[in-house]
mmCIF file of C-alpha atoms in Angstrom:
data_model
loop_
_atom_site.group_PDB
_atom_site.id
_atom_site.type_symbol
_atom_site.label_atom_id
_atom_site.label_comp_id
_atom_site.label_asym_id
_atom_site.label_seq_id
_atom_site.Cartn_x
_atom_site.Cartn_y
_atom_site.Cartn_z
ATOM 1 C CA MET H 1 27.076 148.393 148.234
ATOM 2 C CA THR H 2 28.306 148.654 144.646
ATOM 3 C CA VAL H 3 31.767 147.720 143.441
ATOM 4 C CA ARG H 4 32.497 151.392 142.796
ATOM 5 C CA THR H 5 31.444 152.375 146.313
ATOM 6 C CA ARG H 6 33.561 149.633 147.866
ATOM 7 C CA ALA H 7 36.469 150.541 145.595
ATOM 8 C CA ALA H 8 36.159 154.222 146.556
ATOM 9 C CA GLY H 9 36.101 153.287 150.254
ATOM 10 C CA LEU H 10 39.095 151.027 149.795
ATOM 11 C CA GLY H 11 40.853 153.788 147.906
ATOM 12 C CA LEU H 12 40.032 156.232 150.688
ATOM 13 C CA ALA H 13 41.503 153.904 153.316
ATOM 14 C CA ALA H 14 44.533 153.095 151.158
ATOM 15 C CA GLY H 15 45.076 156.769 150.417
ATOM 16 C CA LEU H 16 44.853 157.699 154.081
ATOM 17 C CA VAL H 17 47.383 155.043 155.068
ATOM 18 C CA GLY H 18 49.489 155.901 152.023
ATOM 19 C CA GLY H 19 49.455 159.579 152.935
ATOM 20 C CA LEU H 20 50.430 158.801 156.505
ATOM 21 C CA PHE H 21 53.021 156.103 155.901
ATOM 22 C CA GLY H 22 54.141 156.273 152.269
ATOM 23 C CA VAL H 23 53.061 152.654 151.760
ATOM 24 C CA GLY H 24 53.867 150.650 148.646
ATOM 25 C CA GLY H 25 57.371 151.460 147.549
ATOM 26 C CA GLY H 26 57.525 153.268 150.867
ATOM 27 C CA VAL H 27 57.968 149.954 152.645
ATOM 28 C CA VAL H 28 61.491 149.989 151.246
ATOM 29 C CA VAL H 29 61.945 153.673 150.430
ATOM 30 C CA VAL H 30 60.962 155.184 153.785
ATOM 31 C CA PRO H 31 63.306 153.020 155.901
ATOM 32 C CA GLY H 32 66.056 153.538 153.326
ATOM 33 C CA LEU H 33 65.641 157.312 153.398
ATOM 34 C CA VAL H 34 65.575 157.380 157.203
ATOM 35 C CA LEU H 35 68.351 154.870 157.898
ATOM 36 C CA TRP H 36 70.705 155.287 154.953
ATOM 37 C CA MET H 37 70.129 158.902 153.981
ATOM 38 C CA ARG H 38 69.444 160.216 157.508
ATOM 39 C CA MET H 39 66.265 161.931 156.360
ATOM 40 C CA THR H 40 63.656 162.868 158.976
ATOM 41 C CA GLN H 41 60.654 160.573 159.216
ATOM 42 C CA HIS H 42 58.239 163.227 157.900
ATOM 43 C CA ARG H 43 60.480 164.127 154.954
ATOM 44 C CA ALA H 44 61.004 160.449 154.086
ATOM 45 C CA HIS H 45 57.256 159.836 153.950
ATOM 46 C CA ALA H 46 56.682 162.880 151.746
ATOM 47 C CA THR H 47 59.568 161.965 149.452
ATOM 48 C CA SER H 48 58.315 158.407 149.122
ATOM 49 C CA VAL H 49 54.841 159.611 148.182
ATOM 50 C CA ALA H 50 56.347 161.789 145.436
ATOM 51 C CA ALA H 51 58.207 158.768 144.058
ATOM 52 C CA ILE H 52 55.058 156.637 144.033
ATOM 53 C CA VAL H 53 53.613 158.798 141.255
ATOM 54 C CA ALA H 54 56.318 157.666 138.861
ATOM 55 C CA SER H 55 56.345 154.030 139.943
ATOM 56 C CA ALA H 56 52.571 153.665 139.845
ATOM 57 C CA SER H 57 52.380 155.328 136.433
ATOM 58 C CA ALA H 58 55.116 153.109 135.061
ATOM 59 C CA ALA H 59 53.496 149.961 136.470
ATOM 60 C CA LEU H 60 50.125 150.897 134.995
ATOM 61 C CA VAL H 61 51.354 150.823 131.392
ATOM 62 C CA PRO H 62 51.940 147.062 130.974
ATOM 63 C CA PHE H 63 48.770 146.201 132.925
ATOM 64 C CA ALA H 64 46.715 148.558 130.757
ATOM 65 C CA ILE H 65 48.254 147.192 127.557
ATOM 66 C CA ASP H 66 47.392 143.639 128.687
ATOM 67 C CA GLY H 67 43.815 144.688 129.475
ATOM 68 C CA GLN H 68 44.182 143.798 133.151
ATOM 69 C CA VAL H 69 42.837 147.067 134.577
ATOM 70 C CA ASP H 70 39.230 147.253 135.767
ATOM 71 C CA TRP H 71 38.812 150.917 134.801
ATOM 72 C CA PRO H 72 35.562 151.674 136.696
ATOM 73 C CA ALA H 73 37.061 150.242 139.908
ATOM 74 C CA ALA H 74 40.413 151.939 139.216
ATOM 75 C CA LEU H 75 38.737 155.325 138.784
ATOM 76 C CA ALA H 76 36.783 154.880 142.019
ATOM 77 C CA LEU H 77 39.985 153.847 143.830
ATOM 78 C CA PHE H 78 41.732 156.863 142.313
ATOM 79 C CA ALA H 79 39.080 159.220 143.685
ATOM 80 C CA GLY H 80 39.059 157.654 147.139
ATOM 81 C CA ALA H 81 42.839 157.385 147.299
ATOM 82 C CA GLY H 82 43.253 161.023 146.317
ATOM 83 C CA ILE H 83 40.959 162.199 149.085
ATOM 84 C CA GLY H 84 42.472 159.803 151.624
ATOM 85 C CA ALA H 85 46.050 160.700 150.719
ATOM 86 C CA TYR H 86 45.298 164.396 151.057
ATOM 87 C CA GLY H 87 43.773 163.760 154.493
ATOM 88 C CA GLY H 88 46.701 161.590 155.561
ATOM 89 C CA ALA H 89 49.225 164.160 154.364
ATOM 90 C CA ARG H 90 47.408 166.876 156.333
ATOM 91 C CA LEU H 91 47.248 164.642 159.419
ATOM 92 C CA ILE H 92 50.930 163.658 159.350
ATOM 93 C CA ALA H 93 52.029 167.151 160.423
ATOM 94 C CA ARG H 94 50.250 166.612 163.749
ATOM 95 C CA ILE H 95 52.162 163.426 164.567
ATOM 96 C CA SER H 96 55.568 163.556 166.238
ATOM 97 C CA GLU H 97 58.593 161.938 164.564
ATOM 98 C CA VAL H 98 58.732 159.274 167.277
ATOM 99 C CA TRP H 99 55.067 158.310 167.055
ATOM 100 C CA LEU H 100 55.116 158.406 163.270
ATOM 101 C CA ALA H 101 58.071 155.997 163.231
ATOM 102 C CA ARG H 102 56.383 153.738 165.794
ATOM 103 C CA ALA H 103 53.126 153.693 163.842
ATOM 104 C CA PHE H 104 54.997 152.922 160.620
ATOM 105 C CA VAL H 105 56.899 150.030 162.229
ATOM 106 C CA THR H 106 53.644 148.707 163.713
ATOM 107 C CA LEU H 107 51.983 148.806 160.299
ATOM 108 C CA LEU H 108 54.881 146.903 158.751
ATOM 109 C CA LEU H 109 54.896 144.292 161.534
ATOM 110 C CA VAL H 110 51.152 143.708 161.264
ATOM 111 C CA ALA H 111 51.412 143.369 157.477
ATOM 112 C CA ALA H 112 54.359 140.968 157.823
ATOM 113 C CA ALA H 113 52.510 138.873 160.425
ATOM 114 C CA ARG H 114 49.408 138.643 158.244
ATOM 115 C CA LEU H 115 51.484 137.606 155.255
ATOM 116 C CA TRP H 116 53.397 135.080 157.345
ATOM 117 C CA LEU H 117 50.234 133.533 158.769
ATOM 118 C CA SER H 118 48.478 133.328 155.413
ATOM 119 C CA ALA H 119 51.425 131.665 153.645
#
């Protein structure tokens, strides 16, 4: 399996999870929108995804200037993530608010546990 193929698969998985849960800045943004702004779970995820465009673009600039971006892998991730995010965003409408919140909390707890255990 080539680096591009693996990167595209990783991007697909990341995009799917990102589309479903608004991951990344969404780890902070989604709970903030739900708890502090009383936004519905679905709306918070969608809003977070919209905000990621700006944050990811802004973060890319200094990395690109420093030559830290592996462009072939980044382009493959971009393609996979785009497809995965579209699929996740389509899928989210079929998940109830309660189960979406539970799945999001589970994802955060698993990520926190993995980070805790690897530290």
